Tab-separated table of C-alpha atoms and ligand atoms in Angstrom:
chain	number	residue	atom	x	y	z
A	34	UNK	CA	0.000	0.049	0.082
A	35	UNK	CA	2.892	2.406	0.691
A	36	UNK	CA	4.179	1.394	-2.837
A	37	UNK	CA	0.939	2.386	-4.280
A	38	UNK	CA	0.705	5.628	-2.456
A	39	UNK	CA	4.225	6.346	-3.665
A	40	UNK	CA	3.140	5.842	-7.259
A	41	UNK	CA	0.266	8.238	-6.916
A	42	UNK	CA	2.698	10.789	-5.481
A	43	UNK	CA	5.204	10.416	-8.296
A	44	UNK	CA	2.561	10.305	-10.920
A	45	UNK	CA	1.144	13.685	-9.467
A	46	UNK	CA	4.748	15.121	-9.634
A	47	UNK	CA	5.431	13.594	-13.054
A	48	UNK	CA	5.513	17.235	-14.605
A	49	UNK	CA	8.631	17.809	-12.325
A	50	UNK	CA	10.406	15.483	-14.524
A	51	UNK	CA	8.818	16.758	-18.001
A	52	UNK	CA	6.440	14.032	-18.129
A	53	UNK	CA	2.718	14.830	-18.438
A	54	UNK	CA	-0.004	12.612	-17.464
A	55	UNK	CA	-3.831	12.878	-17.113
A	56	UNK	CA	-5.262	13.456	-13.652
A	57	UNK	CA	-4.230	10.953	-11.226
A	58	UNK	CA	-6.924	8.762	-9.602
A	59	UNK	CA	-6.751	5.902	-7.024
A	60	UNK	CA	-8.830	2.939	-7.047
A	61	UNK	CA	-8.930	1.505	-3.477
A	62	UNK	CA	-10.437	-1.686	-4.423
A	63	UNK	CA	-7.254	-2.319	-6.758
A	64	UNK	CA	-4.969	-1.036	-4.283
A	65	UNK	CA	-6.362	-3.584	-1.491
A	66	UNK	CA	-6.326	-6.442	-4.266
A	67	UNK	CA	-2.652	-5.795	-5.006
A	68	UNK	CA	-1.662	-5.813	-1.315
A	69	UNK	CA	-3.687	-8.974	-0.659
A	70	UNK	CA	-2.286	-10.996	-3.547
A	71	UNK	CA	1.284	-10.160	-2.137
A	72	UNK	CA	0.118	-11.202	1.466
A	73	UNK	CA	-1.457	-14.240	0.306
A	74	UNK	CA	1.552	-15.300	-1.716
A	75	UNK	CA	4.063	-14.787	1.161
A	76	UNK	CA	1.659	-16.525	3.517
A	77	UNK	CA	1.055	-19.606	1.316
A	78	UNK	CA	4.708	-19.885	0.785
A	79	UNK	CA	5.471	-19.853	4.399
A	80	UNK	CA	2.578	-22.301	5.103
A	81	UNK	CA	3.777	-24.775	2.399
A	82	UNK	CA	7.254	-24.941	3.910
A	83	UNK	CA	5.792	-25.702	7.301
A	84	UNK	CA	3.368	-28.346	5.964
A	85	UNK	CA	6.130	-30.120	4.016
A	86	UNK	CA	8.364	-30.296	6.924
A	87	UNK	CA	8.902	-33.696	8.476
A	88	UNK	CA	7.751	-34.186	12.227
A	89	UNK	CA	6.076	-30.844	12.116
A	90	UNK	CA	2.274	-30.578	12.699
A	91	UNK	CA	0.472	-27.065	11.888
A	92	UNK	CA	-2.730	-26.598	13.746
A	93	UNK	CA	-5.136	-23.842	13.368
A	94	UNK	CA	-6.815	-22.814	16.572
A	95	UNK	CA	-6.428	-20.884	19.816
A	96	UNK	CA	-3.935	-22.136	22.486
A	97	UNK	CA	-3.844	-21.627	26.096
A	98	UNK	CA	-1.919	-23.272	29.102
A	99	UNK	CA	-3.704	-25.857	31.151
A	100	UNK	CA	-0.709	-26.398	33.551
A	101	UNK	CA	3.116	-26.651	33.429
A	102	UNK	CA	4.163	-27.750	30.004
A	103	UNK	CA	0.822	-28.644	28.885
A	104	UNK	CA	-1.707	-26.690	26.609
A	105	UNK	CA	-5.125	-27.034	25.171
A	106	UNK	CA	-5.869	-26.015	21.578
A	107	UNK	CA	-9.505	-24.896	20.638
A	108	UNK	CA	-9.141	-25.875	16.919
A	109	UNK	CA	-10.983	-23.809	14.415
A	110	UNK	CA	-13.036	-26.832	13.564
A	111	UNK	CA	-14.386	-26.968	17.050
A	112	UNK	CA	-12.266	-29.902	18.161
A	113	UNK	CA	-10.283	-29.544	21.511
A	114	UNK	CA	-6.649	-30.887	21.155
A	115	UNK	CA	-4.482	-31.350	24.471
A	116	UNK	CA	-0.763	-31.341	24.201
A	117	UNK	CA	2.148	-31.602	26.373
A	118	UNK	CA	5.886	-31.032	25.688
A	119	UNK	CA	9.079	-30.440	27.512
A	120	UNK	CA	9.627	-27.208	25.533
A	121	UNK	CA	7.082	-24.729	24.809
A	122	UNK	CA	7.655	-21.493	22.822
A	123	UNK	CA	5.211	-18.549	23.114
A	124	UNK	CA	5.243	-16.445	20.009
A	125	UNK	CA	1.634	-14.758	20.039
A	126	UNK	CA	2.577	-11.247	19.239
A	127	UNK	CA	0.536	-8.068	19.913
A	128	UNK	CA	-2.581	-6.499	18.554
A	129	UNK	CA	-3.661	-2.868	18.380
A	130	UNK	CA	-4.589	-1.188	21.553
A	131	UNK	CA	-7.933	0.724	21.954
A	132	UNK	CA	-6.871	4.323	23.109
A	133	UNK	CA	-8.491	5.710	26.285
A	134	UNK	CA	-10.710	8.279	24.710
A	135	UNK	CA	-14.337	8.679	25.973
A	136	UNK	CA	-16.785	7.415	23.244
A	137	UNK	CA	-14.328	5.469	21.283
A	138	UNK	CA	-16.359	2.125	21.822
A	139	UNK	CA	-19.408	3.973	20.070
A	140	UNK	CA	-17.759	4.659	16.732
A	141	UNK	CA	-16.325	2.201	14.311
A	142	UNK	CA	-12.786	3.291	14.725
A	143	UNK	CA	-10.171	1.844	12.357
A	144	UNK	CA	-7.039	0.048	13.599
A	145	UNK	CA	-3.874	-0.905	11.618
A	146	UNK	CA	-5.547	-4.035	10.645
A	147	UNK	CA	-8.899	-2.872	9.497
A	148	UNK	CA	-7.761	0.144	7.698
A	149	UNK	CA	-5.894	-2.246	5.222
A	150	UNK	CA	-9.220	-3.598	4.240
A	151	UNK	CA	-10.977	-0.412	3.329
A	152	UNK	CA	-12.443	-0.358	-0.159
A	153	UNK	CA	-13.292	3.351	0.001
A	154	UNK	CA	-11.195	6.333	0.313
A	155	UNK	CA	-11.825	8.289	3.635
A	156	UNK	CA	-12.884	11.725	2.936
A	157	UNK	CA	-11.046	12.833	6.008
A	158	UNK	CA	-9.053	10.471	8.161
A	159	UNK	CA	-8.373	11.433	11.759
A	160	UNK	CA	-5.435	9.588	13.125
A	161	UNK	CA	-4.922	9.288	16.756
A	162	UNK	CA	-1.220	8.671	17.431
A	163	UNK	CA	2.002	10.075	15.969
A	164	UNK	CA	4.077	6.978	16.132
A	165	UNK	CA	5.247	5.010	13.080
A	166	UNK	CA	1.950	3.316	12.377
A	167	UNK	CA	0.050	6.698	12.538
A	168	UNK	CA	2.587	8.313	10.295
A	169	UNK	CA	2.808	5.582	7.629
A	170	UNK	CA	-0.953	5.284	7.135
A	171	UNK	CA	-1.415	9.221	7.584
A	172	UNK	CA	0.904	9.816	4.603
A	173	UNK	CA	-0.263	6.958	2.661
A	174	UNK	CA	-4.050	8.067	2.669
A	175	UNK	CA	-3.186	11.673	2.007
A	176	UNK	CA	-1.313	10.414	-1.165
A	177	UNK	CA	-4.407	8.283	-2.029
A	178	UNK	CA	-6.303	11.510	-1.839
A	179	UNK	CA	-7.929	11.783	1.715
A	180	UNK	CA	-7.747	14.880	4.015
A	181	UNK	CA	-5.606	13.692	6.897
A	182	UNK	CA	-5.153	15.097	10.489
A	183	UNK	CA	-2.718	13.396	12.866
A	184	UNK	CA	-3.466	14.144	16.594
A	185	UNK	CA	-0.134	13.596	18.767
A	186	UNK	CA	-0.349	14.060	22.554
A	187	UNK	CA	3.335	14.512	22.834
A	188	UNK	CA	5.272	17.647	21.709
A	189	UNK	CA	6.948	15.740	18.949
A	190	UNK	CA	6.224	13.057	16.476
A	191	UNK	CA	8.126	9.599	16.786
A	192	UNK	CA	8.872	9.757	20.446
A	193	UNK	CA	12.016	7.964	20.609
A	194	UNK	CA	13.709	10.079	17.738
A	195	UNK	CA	15.777	13.127	18.362
A	196	UNK	CA	13.978	16.505	18.177
A	197	UNK	CA	15.706	17.514	14.815
A	198	UNK	CA	14.726	14.139	13.216
A	199	UNK	CA	10.967	14.468	14.381
A	200	UNK	CA	10.717	18.113	13.309
A	201	UNK	CA	11.896	17.348	9.874
A	202	UNK	CA	9.344	14.406	9.572
A	203	UNK	CA	6.549	16.847	10.776
A	204	UNK	CA	7.804	19.288	8.003
A	205	UNK	CA	7.791	16.781	5.411
A	206	UNK	CA	4.282	15.594	6.284
A	207	UNK	CA	3.036	18.932	6.450
A	208	UNK	CA	4.574	19.889	2.991
A	209	UNK	CA	2.464	16.760	1.708
A	210	UNK	CA	-0.728	18.523	3.077
A	211	UNK	CA	-1.174	16.347	6.299
A	212	UNK	CA	-2.202	18.315	9.235
A	213	UNK	CA	-0.010	17.561	12.234
A	214	UNK	CA	-1.258	18.495	15.711
A	215	UNK	CA	1.267	18.337	18.411
A	216	UNK	CA	0.564	18.775	22.252
A	217	UNK	CA	-3.000	17.601	21.469
A	218	UNK	CA	-4.858	15.216	23.548
A	219	UNK	CA	-7.914	13.648	22.255
A	220	UNK	CA	-10.549	13.764	25.048
A	221	UNK	CA	-14.028	12.551	23.510
A	222	UNK	CA	-15.257	11.041	20.262
A	223	UNK	CA	-18.777	10.659	19.089
A	224	UNK	CA	-20.941	10.331	15.968
A	225	UNK	CA	-22.499	13.378	14.623
A	226	UNK	CA	-25.977	13.495	13.078
A	227	UNK	CA	-24.844	13.077	9.619
A	228	UNK	CA	-22.767	9.989	10.474
A	229	UNK	CA	-19.439	12.033	10.822
A	230	UNK	CA	-17.017	11.420	13.536
A	231	UNK	CA	-16.329	14.447	15.894
A	232	UNK	CA	-13.341	14.318	17.960
A	233	UNK	CA	-12.985	16.856	20.794
A	234	UNK	CA	-9.219	17.502	21.536
A	235	UNK	CA	-7.363	19.723	23.905
A	236	UNK	CA	-4.804	21.881	22.013
A	237	UNK	CA	-2.340	24.347	23.387
A	238	UNK	CA	-4.733	26.918	22.179
A	239	UNK	CA	-7.669	25.352	23.831
A	240	UNK	CA	-10.425	22.642	22.986
A	241	UNK	CA	-11.040	22.215	19.406
A	242	UNK	CA	-13.539	19.737	17.696
A	243	UNK	CA	-12.352	18.105	14.608
A	244	UNK	CA	-14.798	16.424	12.192
A	245	UNK	CA	-13.668	13.517	9.945
A	246	UNK	CA	-15.230	10.517	8.212
A	247	UNK	CA	-12.929	7.818	9.435
A	248	UNK	CA	-10.809	7.573	12.624
A	249	UNK	CA	-7.680	5.400	12.763
A	250	UNK	CA	-6.549	4.608	16.335
A	251	UNK	CA	-2.763	4.087	16.161
A	252	UNK	CA	-1.786	4.477	19.828
A	253	UNK	CA	0.418	1.423	20.511
A	254	UNK	CA	-0.004	-2.407	20.805
A	255	UNK	CA	-0.809	-4.761	23.586
A	256	UNK	CA	0.424	-8.366	23.879
A	257	UNK	CA	-1.726	-11.410	23.070
A	258	UNK	CA	-1.121	-12.956	26.529
A	259	UNK	CA	-4.086	-12.632	28.732
A	260	UNK	CA	-6.046	-15.520	27.280
A	261	UNK	CA	-3.187	-17.811	27.454
A	262	UNK	CA	-3.848	-18.766	31.144
A	263	UNK	CA	-0.055	-18.241	31.969
A	264	UNK	CA	-0.441	-18.407	35.558
A	265	UNK	CA	-1.688	-22.068	35.417
A	266	UNK	CA	2.034	-22.749	34.124
A	267	UNK	CA	3.849	-20.482	36.414
A	268	UNK	CA	4.704	-17.955	33.533
A	269	UNK	CA	4.925	-14.295	34.875
A	270	UNK	CA	4.137	-11.077	33.023
A	271	UNK	CA	5.287	-7.571	33.674
A	272	UNK	CA	2.847	-4.951	34.692
A	273	UNK	CA	1.846	-4.167	31.037
A	274	UNK	CA	1.158	-7.836	30.497
A	275	UNK	CA	4.245	-8.769	28.416
A	276	UNK	CA	5.729	-12.140	29.156
A	277	UNK	CA	8.928	-11.813	31.295
A	278	UNK	CA	11.952	-13.327	29.928
A	279	UNK	CA	15.632	-13.323	30.665
A	280	UNK	CA	18.350	-12.543	28.044
A	281	UNK	CA	18.188	-16.095	26.676
A	282	UNK	CA	14.413	-15.659	26.200
A	283	UNK	CA	13.579	-18.060	29.133
A	284	UNK	CA	10.286	-17.304	30.897
A	285	UNK	CA	9.845	-17.928	34.520
A	286	UNK	CA	8.660	-21.297	33.835
A	287	UNK	CA	11.203	-24.095	33.231
A	288	UNK	CA	11.122	-25.283	29.625
A	289	UNK	CA	9.012	-22.442	28.392
A	290	UNK	CA	10.377	-19.588	26.286
A	291	UNK	CA	8.913	-16.446	24.637
A	292	UNK	CA	9.717	-14.755	21.181
A	293	UNK	CA	8.801	-11.789	19.332
A	294	UNK	CA	6.332	-8.914	20.482
A	295	UNK	CA	4.666	-10.762	23.173
A	296	UNK	CA	7.766	-10.596	25.464
A	297	UNK	CA	7.874	-6.835	25.090
A	298	UNK	CA	10.002	-4.757	22.725
A	299	UNK	CA	11.534	-4.077	20.562
A	300	UNK	CA	8.518	-4.935	18.292
A	301	UNK	CA	9.832	-5.821	14.838
A	302	UNK	CA	9.728	-8.675	12.436
A	303	UNK	CA	13.478	-8.885	12.293
A	304	UNK	CA	13.873	-8.991	16.075
A	305	UNK	CA	11.131	-11.782	16.395
A	306	UNK	CA	13.309	-13.662	13.586
A	307	UNK	CA	16.582	-13.027	15.703
A	308	UNK	CA	14.731	-14.244	18.845
A	309	UNK	CA	14.408	-17.522	16.781
A	310	UNK	CA	18.251	-17.433	16.009
A	311	UNK	CA	18.993	-17.086	19.762
A	312	UNK	CA	16.650	-20.146	20.686
A	313	UNK	CA	18.131	-22.136	17.689
A	314	UNK	CA	21.725	-21.254	18.666
A	315	UNK	CA	21.093	-22.253	22.412
A	316	UNK	CA	18.799	-25.257	22.091
A	317	UNK	CA	19.925	-26.954	18.743
A	318	UNK	CA	23.417	-25.868	18.401
A	319	UNK	CA	24.381	-25.927	22.079
A	320	UNK	CA	25.652	-22.219	22.032
A	321	UNK	CA	25.225	-19.265	24.299
A	322	UNK	CA	23.392	-16.543	22.443
A	323	UNK	CA	21.605	-13.672	24.274
A	324	UNK	CA	19.595	-10.539	23.440
A	325	UNK	CA	22.402	-8.587	24.850
A	326	UNK	CA	24.284	-5.976	22.813
A	327	UNK	CA	22.349	-6.896	19.524
A	328	UNK	CA	21.685	-4.243	16.788
A	329	UNK	CA	18.121	-3.188	16.608
A	330	UNK	CA	17.763	-1.338	13.184
A	331	UNK	CA	14.464	-0.268	11.878
A	332	UNK	CA	12.934	1.689	9.234
A	333	UNK	CA	9.854	3.969	9.249
A	334	UNK	CA	8.255	3.673	5.953
A	335	UNK	CA	7.246	7.135	5.352
A	336	UNK	CA	8.524	8.677	2.154
A	337	UNK	CA	11.225	9.538	2.382
A	338	UNK	CA	12.145	6.603	4.645
A	339	UNK	CA	13.515	7.087	8.054
A	340	UNK	CA	16.317	4.410	8.719
A	341	UNK	CA	17.626	4.075	12.232
A	342	UNK	CA	20.209	1.950	13.928
A	343	UNK	CA	22.170	2.451	17.298
A	344	UNK	CA	22.366	5.318	19.574
A	345	UNK	CA	20.531	8.464	18.631
A	346	UNK	CA	22.331	11.742	19.496
A	347	UNK	CA	20.326	12.503	22.606
A	348	UNK	CA	20.776	8.886	23.864
A	349	UNK	CA	24.488	9.179	23.260
A	350	UNK	CA	24.455	12.732	25.109
A	351	UNK	CA	22.273	11.176	28.020
A	352	UNK	CA	24.936	8.725	28.526
A	353	UNK	CA	27.651	11.365	28.624
A	354	UNK	CA	29.666	9.894	25.790
A	355	UNK	CA	32.211	11.854	24.230
A	356	UNK	CA	30.697	12.147	20.593
A	357	UNK	CA	30.803	13.893	17.174
A	358	UNK	CA	27.962	14.420	15.193
A	359	UNK	CA	28.128	14.371	11.344
A	360	UNK	CA	25.002	15.816	9.618
A	361	UNK	CA	24.262	16.692	6.133
A	362	UNK	CA	20.983	17.553	4.215
A	363	UNK	CA	19.889	15.330	1.318
A	364	UNK	CA	20.085	18.234	-0.857
A	365	UNK	CA	23.977	17.710	-0.720
A	366	UNK	CA	23.383	14.259	-2.280
A	367	UNK	CA	24.053	14.177	-6.053
A	368	UNK	CA	21.799	11.117	-6.429
A	369	UNK	CA	18.963	12.521	-4.556
A	370	UNK	CA	19.090	15.741	-6.586
A	371	UNK	CA	19.277	13.764	-9.839
A	372	UNK	CA	15.836	12.104	-9.114
A	373	UNK	CA	14.389	15.190	-7.668
A	374	UNK	CA	13.805	13.614	-4.155
A	375	UNK	CA	16.115	15.509	-1.880
A	376	UNK	CA	14.074	15.962	1.257
A	377	UNK	CA	15.430	15.126	4.463
A	378	UNK	CA	18.879	14.647	6.099
A	379	UNK	CA	21.367	12.160	7.432
A	380	UNK	CA	23.106	12.136	10.617
A	381	UNK	CA	25.690	9.944	12.330
A	382	UNK	CA	26.887	9.726	15.890
A	383	UNK	CA	30.500	9.021	16.181
A	384	UNK	CA	32.513	7.977	19.367
A	385	UNK	CA	35.307	10.827	19.262
A	386	UNK	CA	37.703	8.300	21.132
A	387	UNK	CA	37.524	5.177	19.171
A	388	UNK	CA	36.179	6.925	15.908
A	389	UNK	CA	33.584	4.069	15.660
A	390	UNK	CA	30.081	5.084	14.527
A	391	UNK	CA	27.500	4.603	17.496
A	392	UNK	CA	24.299	5.240	15.493
A	393	UNK	CA	22.685	7.072	12.700
A	394	UNK	CA	19.405	8.380	11.467
A	395	UNK	CA	18.853	8.688	7.755
A	396	UNK	CA	15.812	10.470	6.680
A	397	UNK	CA	15.968	10.369	2.951
A	398	UNK	CA	15.530	8.473	-0.259
A	399	UNK	CA	16.177	4.730	0.562
A	400	UNK	CA	16.992	5.816	4.022
A	401	UNK	CA	16.625	2.195	5.252
A	402	UNK	CA	19.175	0.963	2.864
A	403	UNK	CA	21.754	3.754	3.649
A	404	UNK	CA	21.242	3.081	7.171
A	405	UNK	CA	22.051	-0.727	6.548
A	406	UNK	CA	25.382	0.323	5.003
A	407	UNK	CA	26.281	2.232	8.038
A	408	UNK	CA	25.199	-0.650	10.266
A	409	UNK	CA	27.327	-3.017	8.489
A	410	UNK	CA	30.272	-0.662	9.206
A	411	UNK	CA	29.153	-0.745	12.797
A	412	UNK	CA	29.175	-4.524	12.929
A	413	UNK	CA	32.626	-4.572	11.710
A	414	UNK	CA	33.700	-1.908	14.094
A	415	UNK	CA	35.087	0.186	11.311
A	416	UNK	CA	36.364	3.838	12.205
A	417	UNK	CA	34.163	6.322	10.281
A	418	UNK	CA	37.207	7.420	8.370
A	419	UNK	CA	37.015	3.989	6.317
A	420	UNK	CA	33.811	5.045	4.968
A	421	UNK	CA	34.675	8.679	4.613
A	422	UNK	CA	37.607	7.489	2.408
A	423	UNK	CA	35.994	4.638	0.805
A	424	UNK	CA	35.391	4.426	-2.963
A	425	UNK	CA	31.710	4.235	-3.817
A	426	UNK	CA	30.318	4.167	-7.524
A	427	UNK	CA	29.184	7.632	-8.658
A	428	UNK	CA	26.235	8.548	-8.696
A	429	UNK	CA	24.842	6.250	-5.978
A	430	UNK	CA	23.506	7.026	-2.750
A	431	UNK	CA	26.217	5.148	-1.064
A	432	UNK	CA	28.806	7.767	-2.255
A	433	UNK	CA	27.093	10.327	0.147
A	434	UNK	CA	28.847	8.484	2.977
A	435	UNK	CA	32.007	10.304	1.725
A	436	UNK	CA	30.651	13.854	2.543
A	437	UNK	CA	28.604	12.909	5.406
A	438	UNK	CA	31.658	11.628	7.359
A	439	UNK	CA	33.876	14.291	6.112
A	440	UNK	CA	33.988	15.938	9.601
B	1	FAD	C1	0.873	-1.487	10.732
B	1	FAD	C2	2.131	-2.163	11.182
B	1	FAD	C3	3.410	-2.101	10.413
B	1	FAD	C4	4.388	-2.772	10.833
B	1	FAD	N1	5.602	-2.569	10.041
B	1	FAD	C5	6.690	-3.259	10.308
B	1	FAD	C6	7.812	-3.097	9.808
B	1	FAD	O1	7.819	-2.235	8.664
B	1	FAD	N2	8.977	-3.667	9.870
B	1	FAD	C7	8.960	-4.538	11.079
B	1	FAD	O2	10.112	-5.070	11.353
B	1	FAD	N3	7.844	-4.574	11.958
B	1	FAD	C8	6.757	-4.131	11.642
B	1	FAD	N4	5.699	-4.193	12.294
B	1	FAD	C9	5.713	-4.915	13.492
B	1	FAD	C10	5.617	-6.429	13.142
B	1	FAD	O3	4.531	-6.683	12.402
B	1	FAD	C11	5.781	-7.246	14.364
B	1	FAD	O4	6.848	-6.896	15.278
B	1	FAD	C12	5.912	-8.818	14.122
B	1	FAD	O5	4.941	-9.259	13.418
B	1	FAD	C13	6.033	-9.550	15.394
B	1	FAD	O6	6.012	-10.983	15.218
B	1	FAD	P1	5.765	-12.024	16.131
B	1	FAD	O7	6.558	-13.246	15.801
B	1	FAD	O8	5.944	-11.556	17.732
B	1	FAD	O9	4.185	-12.252	16.127
B	1	FAD	P2	3.009	-12.067	15.176
B	1	FAD	O10	3.627	-11.832	13.904
B	1	FAD	O11	2.146	-10.898	15.698
B	1	FAD	O12	2.227	-13.409	15.104
B	1	FAD	C14	1.657	-13.942	16.297
B	1	FAD	C15	0.695	-14.954	15.952
B	1	FAD	O13	0.206	-15.645	17.056
B	1	FAD	C16	-1.246	-16.016	16.951
B	1	FAD	N5	-1.712	-15.971	18.042
B	1	FAD	C17	-1.982	-15.064	19.028
B	1	FAD	N6	-2.400	-15.660	20.167
B	1	FAD	C18	-2.691	-16.990	19.904
B	1	FAD	C19	-3.233	-18.104	20.669
B	1	FAD	N7	-3.774	-17.899	21.759
B	1	FAD	N8	-3.141	-19.273	20.061
B	1	FAD	C20	-2.860	-19.563	18.858
B	1	FAD	N9	-2.114	-18.403	18.078
B	1	FAD	C21	-2.317	-17.153	18.501
B	1	FAD	C22	-1.774	-14.659	16.057
B	1	FAD	O14	-2.831	-14.884	15.551
B	1	FAD	C23	-0.577	-14.423	15.063
B	1	FAD	O15	-0.772	-15.070	13.970
B	1	FAD	C24	4.440	-3.536	11.949
B	1	FAD	C25	3.311	-3.710	12.589
B	1	FAD	C26	2.144	-3.098	12.297
B	1	FAD	C27	0.889	-3.322	13.101
């Protein structure tokens, strides 16, 4: 869907490249069908591999513990299966949280799952939450043609990012026509007489009522843990309901492990996969892998992307590290200028003593891929000067590292 939105954006900008198109229109049914066929192909491919693996049974149903090392599965066909094992892995993930806003249960709010099944284009989408889910969908639907308002309680978008990164993201979204309201707390939501959604919010200038056709609740995710009957098996959760694990992903019950989002962050697909690597290394290969000191890269799929890995500048300063900060606007990058996509900037945090790169934020064209190049340098503990003086093909985005790190 992000890809469809980007095509709509570029098609509208076609004249910037000397290419002239007719008026651009978006067919949401076709956007959804395209998304669905990609999801179906990934899912059926994964399922086939599991079904064709010897000694592996795949059951469709809802599982819960019945005691230590024993579970019951309410199968989708109604049958109840009871299973016992000396090793059990909990990998049940999270689901969207319902924000605490008066009246939210009385309207049909969308969440990150249901918004992907819309066949119609919202006339005005109100988005509660300025985290990555709210921003990705907000920009996407703006590009499809909706009016979009993002309501964020905090004073910046993307709470864990440096202020300058968050400010630049807000600027980009506003340039795209998204209304971004910061320091704004949603207080009450109700259906108006004409079926419209009326959201009352407290802004720094006082109470304001926003009227929209649809509302997306994008205010975090909660663990799928409360129906697992974890206490019957001696498995403890933290105060937010996430399964407690140690650095080897062992729960408080012997023989039971937890992987992925349900154990608390970082909530990313690649971290869930890395959790599997830890379990495989320890249980199958007899190794001693832990979650300690692993890289947690991520990419926010707004456009331009925000690729992030390692320490942010504010985290490094809070730790009192002796750092140097390299920062460069994307308008200095030849490749970005050549393709007329030069919004954003890149920034790297460097340890002034070891000269190693501690982290980076790349808000720019293919920011996730540029971030990964820097991450590889971090993996190899290269001093930043190796990238500064490295030879990269011209005119690629990679060569921008020469200039970024020329500090
Ligand atoms: C809108 C959105 C965009 C995202 N974008 C990205 C991204 O770009 N990159 C990224 O890395 N991550 C992204 N994420 C996060 C990513 O989806 C999760 O981190 C990842 O899916 C977590 O994987 P998991 O293995 O923990 O569990 P999940 O993928 O959540 O799978 C858990 C499974 O367990 C099943 N289950 C739950 N309870 C039970 C039960 N009692 N019995 C049986 N089965 C059960 C669920 O139905 C589900 O199929 C995004 C998330 C959202 C919502």
